[in-house]
């Protein structure tokens, strides 16, 4: 193994509060019923248009998308946090010489800006999201693009994520996929909907199992 690809939302960062606020803002502007936080949390995945389509209805996506995106640009730093163990594992893996990448359906420019804000961008060789290519996870072309970018074969690469979308993206490129339950899916849900090589509670558990890392003195 030489390359490790990470999903972003629900894997490295918790941005659900911000996403919920932006969904509600769009709903308010359009005079639609407001979704509660938990409904938004379990719906997020695929892309913003996909999420909005599920929450507001496809007929409203075209009008809701700019409302969501403009509000997101205004508040994207207010409620974002790095998830427990994410900085710890990135630092450890980078020190071991692995090539690290972010592979996300979040807007690429926003992803890079957010990771800079959280001081995590420094660990990554590439940060790729929507808008950087014509593709989205789990389209196989997107996975192939990441492998080409890293000059890495499928058997040299793993993907770490938190959702069936991540598993499908890995499967599209014949990558091994490992999942954490820090996003919107429980262990039982992930076990039922994927054939991931491993499912872990968080990065501390994953780091110990896959890389023999210990975290007695780790910082979040």
CSV table of C-alpha atoms in Angstrom, one decimal, residues 18-206:
chain,number,residue,atom,x,y,z
A,18,UNK,CA,-23.4,24.1,8.7
A,19,UNK,CA,-25.1,21.9,6.1
A,20,UNK,CA,-28.3,21.8,8.1
A,21,UNK,CA,-28.3,25.6,8.5
A,22,UNK,CA,-27.9,26.0,4.8
A,23,UNK,CA,-30.7,23.6,3.9
A,24,UNK,CA,-33.0,25.4,6.3
A,25,UNK,CA,-32.0,28.8,4.9
A,26,UNK,CA,-32.9,27.6,1.4
A,27,UNK,CA,-36.2,26.1,2.6
A,28,UNK,CA,-37.1,29.4,4.4
A,29,UNK,CA,-36.3,31.4,1.2
A,30,UNK,CA,-38.5,29.2,-0.8
A,31,UNK,CA,-41.3,29.0,1.7
A,32,UNK,CA,-40.9,25.2,2.3
A,33,UNK,CA,-41.1,23.3,5.5
A,34,UNK,CA,-37.9,23.1,7.5
A,35,UNK,CA,-36.0,19.9,7.9
A,36,UNK,CA,-34.7,19.0,11.3
A,37,UNK,CA,-31.0,18.3,12.0
A,38,UNK,CA,-31.2,14.6,12.2
A,39,UNK,CA,-33.2,14.3,8.9
A,40,UNK,CA,-30.5,16.3,7.2
A,41,UNK,CA,-27.6,14.4,8.8
A,42,UNK,CA,-28.9,11.0,7.6
A,43,UNK,CA,-29.7,12.4,4.1
A,44,UNK,CA,-26.3,14.0,3.3
A,45,UNK,CA,-24.4,12.1,0.7
A,46,UNK,CA,-23.7,12.0,-3.0
A,47,UNK,CA,-23.6,15.7,-3.6
A,48,UNK,CA,-25.4,18.9,-2.6
A,49,UNK,CA,-27.9,18.7,-5.5
A,50,UNK,CA,-28.7,15.0,-4.6
A,51,UNK,CA,-29.2,16.0,-0.9
A,52,UNK,CA,-31.4,18.9,-1.8
A,53,UNK,CA,-33.4,16.8,-4.2
A,54,UNK,CA,-34.2,14.3,-1.4
A,55,UNK,CA,-35.0,17.0,1.2
A,56,UNK,CA,-36.8,19.6,-0.9
A,57,UNK,CA,-38.0,17.7,-4.0
A,58,UNK,CA,-36.4,17.7,-7.4
A,59,UNK,CA,-38.6,20.5,-8.6
A,60,UNK,CA,-36.8,22.9,-6.1
A,61,UNK,CA,-33.2,21.9,-6.7
A,62,UNK,CA,-32.4,24.5,-9.3
A,63,UNK,CA,-33.7,27.4,-7.2
A,64,UNK,CA,-32.4,26.0,-3.9
A,65,UNK,CA,-28.8,25.3,-5.0
A,66,UNK,CA,-27.6,28.9,-5.3
A,67,UNK,CA,-29.3,29.8,-2.0
A,68,UNK,CA,-27.6,26.9,-0.3
A,69,UNK,CA,-24.2,27.6,-1.8
A,70,UNK,CA,-24.2,31.3,-1.2
A,71,UNK,CA,-25.1,30.9,2.4
A,72,UNK,CA,-22.6,28.1,2.8
A,73,UNK,CA,-19.8,30.5,1.6
A,74,UNK,CA,-20.9,32.9,4.3
A,75,UNK,CA,-20.9,30.5,7.2
A,76,UNK,CA,-18.7,27.6,6.3
A,77,UNK,CA,-16.1,28.1,9.0
A,78,UNK,CA,-18.6,28.7,11.9
A,79,UNK,CA,-19.5,25.1,12.8
A,80,UNK,CA,-16.9,22.9,11.2
A,81,UNK,CA,-14.7,20.7,13.3
A,82,UNK,CA,-12.1,18.0,12.6
A,83,UNK,CA,-13.3,14.6,13.8
A,84,UNK,CA,-11.6,12.9,16.7
A,85,UNK,CA,-8.3,11.2,15.6
A,86,UNK,CA,-8.3,12.7,12.1
A,87,UNK,CA,-5.3,15.0,12.6
A,88,UNK,CA,-3.5,12.3,14.6
A,89,UNK,CA,-3.8,9.6,12.0
A,90,UNK,CA,-3.0,12.0,9.1
A,91,UNK,CA,0.2,13.1,10.9
A,92,UNK,CA,1.2,9.5,11.6
A,93,UNK,CA,0.6,8.2,8.1
A,94,UNK,CA,2.3,11.2,6.5
A,95,UNK,CA,5.3,10.5,8.7
A,96,UNK,CA,5.4,6.9,7.4
A,97,UNK,CA,5.6,8.1,3.8
A,98,UNK,CA,2.2,7.3,2.5
A,99,UNK,CA,0.7,9.5,-0.2
A,100,UNK,CA,-2.5,10.9,1.1
A,101,UNK,CA,-5.5,12.4,-0.8
A,102,UNK,CA,-9.0,13.7,-0.2
A,103,UNK,CA,-11.6,12.3,-2.5
A,104,UNK,CA,-14.9,14.0,-2.0
A,105,UNK,CA,-18.2,15.1,-3.5
A,106,UNK,CA,-17.9,18.4,-1.7
A,107,UNK,CA,-16.9,21.3,-3.9
A,108,UNK,CA,-13.1,21.1,-4.4
A,109,UNK,CA,-12.4,24.8,-3.7
A,110,UNK,CA,-14.4,24.7,-0.5
A,111,UNK,CA,-12.8,21.5,0.5
A,112,UNK,CA,-9.3,22.9,0.2
A,113,UNK,CA,-10.3,26.1,2.0
A,114,UNK,CA,-11.9,24.2,4.9
A,115,UNK,CA,-8.9,21.9,5.3
A,116,UNK,CA,-6.6,24.9,5.3
A,117,UNK,CA,-8.8,26.4,8.0
A,118,UNK,CA,-8.5,23.2,10.1
A,119,UNK,CA,-4.7,23.0,9.5
A,120,UNK,CA,-5.1,19.6,7.8
A,121,UNK,CA,-4.4,20.6,4.2
A,122,UNK,CA,-0.7,20.2,4.9
A,123,UNK,CA,-0.9,16.5,5.1
A,124,UNK,CA,-2.4,15.9,1.6
A,125,UNK,CA,-0.7,15.5,-1.7
A,126,UNK,CA,-4.0,16.1,-3.5
A,127,UNK,CA,-7.5,17.4,-2.5
A,128,UNK,CA,-10.0,16.7,-5.2
A,129,UNK,CA,-13.8,17.4,-5.1
A,130,UNK,CA,-16.6,18.3,-7.4
A,131,UNK,CA,-15.9,21.0,-9.9
A,132,UNK,CA,-12.3,19.8,-10.2
A,133,UNK,CA,-13.4,17.1,-12.7
A,134,UNK,CA,-16.7,16.3,-14.5
A,135,UNK,CA,-17.2,13.4,-12.2
A,136,UNK,CA,-18.7,12.5,-8.8
A,137,UNK,CA,-18.4,9.5,-6.5
A,138,UNK,CA,-19.3,6.7,-7.2
A,139,UNK,CA,-18.7,7.2,-10.9
A,140,UNK,CA,-15.8,4.9,-11.9
A,141,UNK,CA,-14.2,7.7,-13.9
A,142,UNK,CA,-13.7,9.7,-10.7
A,143,UNK,CA,-11.9,6.8,-8.9
A,144,UNK,CA,-9.8,6.3,-12.0
A,145,UNK,CA,-8.9,9.9,-12.0
A,146,UNK,CA,-7.6,9.7,-8.5
A,147,UNK,CA,-5.5,6.6,-9.3
A,148,UNK,CA,-4.0,8.4,-12.3
A,149,UNK,CA,-3.3,11.5,-10.2
A,150,UNK,CA,-1.3,9.5,-7.8
A,151,UNK,CA,0.2,7.2,-10.4
A,152,UNK,CA,-1.1,4.4,-8.1
A,153,UNK,CA,-2.6,1.1,-8.9
A,154,UNK,CA,-5.8,-0.3,-7.3
A,155,UNK,CA,-3.8,-2.8,-5.2
A,156,UNK,CA,-1.5,0.0,-3.9
A,157,UNK,CA,-4.5,2.1,-2.8
A,158,UNK,CA,-7.2,2.1,-0.2
A,159,UNK,CA,-10.1,4.3,0.5
A,160,UNK,CA,-11.3,5.4,3.9
A,161,UNK,CA,-14.8,6.8,4.2
A,162,UNK,CA,-18.0,6.7,6.2
A,163,UNK,CA,-20.8,5.8,3.8
A,164,UNK,CA,-22.1,3.4,1.1
A,165,UNK,CA,-21.2,6.1,-1.5
A,166,UNK,CA,-17.6,5.7,-0.4
A,167,UNK,CA,-17.7,2.0,-0.6
A,168,UNK,CA,-19.3,2.2,-4.1
A,169,UNK,CA,-16.6,4.6,-5.3
A,170,UNK,CA,-13.9,2.1,-4.0
A,171,UNK,CA,-15.7,-0.8,-5.6
A,172,UNK,CA,-15.8,1.1,-8.9
A,173,UNK,CA,-12.0,1.1,-8.9
A,174,UNK,CA,-11.4,-2.3,-7.3
A,175,UNK,CA,-10.0,-0.6,-4.2
A,176,UNK,CA,-10.2,-2.0,-0.6
A,177,UNK,CA,-12.5,0.2,1.4
A,178,UNK,CA,-12.5,0.8,5.2
A,179,UNK,CA,-15.3,2.7,6.8
A,180,UNK,CA,-15.7,4.6,10.1
A,181,UNK,CA,-19.0,5.3,11.8
A,182,UNK,CA,-18.4,9.0,12.5
A,183,UNK,CA,-20.7,10.1,9.7
A,184,UNK,CA,-24.3,9.4,9.1
A,185,UNK,CA,-24.4,5.6,9.1
A,186,UNK,CA,-24.1,3.2,12.0
A,187,UNK,CA,-22.0,0.0,12.0
A,188,UNK,CA,-25.1,-2.1,11.4
A,189,UNK,CA,-26.2,0.0,8.5
A,190,UNK,CA,-22.7,-0.1,6.9
A,191,UNK,CA,-22.4,-3.8,7.4
A,192,UNK,CA,-25.8,-4.4,5.8
A,193,UNK,CA,-25.2,-2.1,2.8
A,194,UNK,CA,-21.5,-2.7,2.0
A,195,UNK,CA,-18.8,-5.3,2.0
A,196,UNK,CA,-16.2,-3.0,3.4
A,197,UNK,CA,-12.9,-4.7,4.4
A,198,UNK,CA,-13.4,-3.2,7.9
A,199,UNK,CA,-15.7,-1.0,9.8
A,200,UNK,CA,-14.4,1.0,12.8
A,201,UNK,CA,-15.9,3.3,15.4
A,202,UNK,CA,-13.3,6.0,14.7
A,203,UNK,CA,-9.8,6.7,13.5
A,204,UNK,CA,-8.2,5.5,16.8
A,205,UNK,CA,-9.8,2.1,16.3
A,206,UNK,CA,-8.9,2.1,12.6
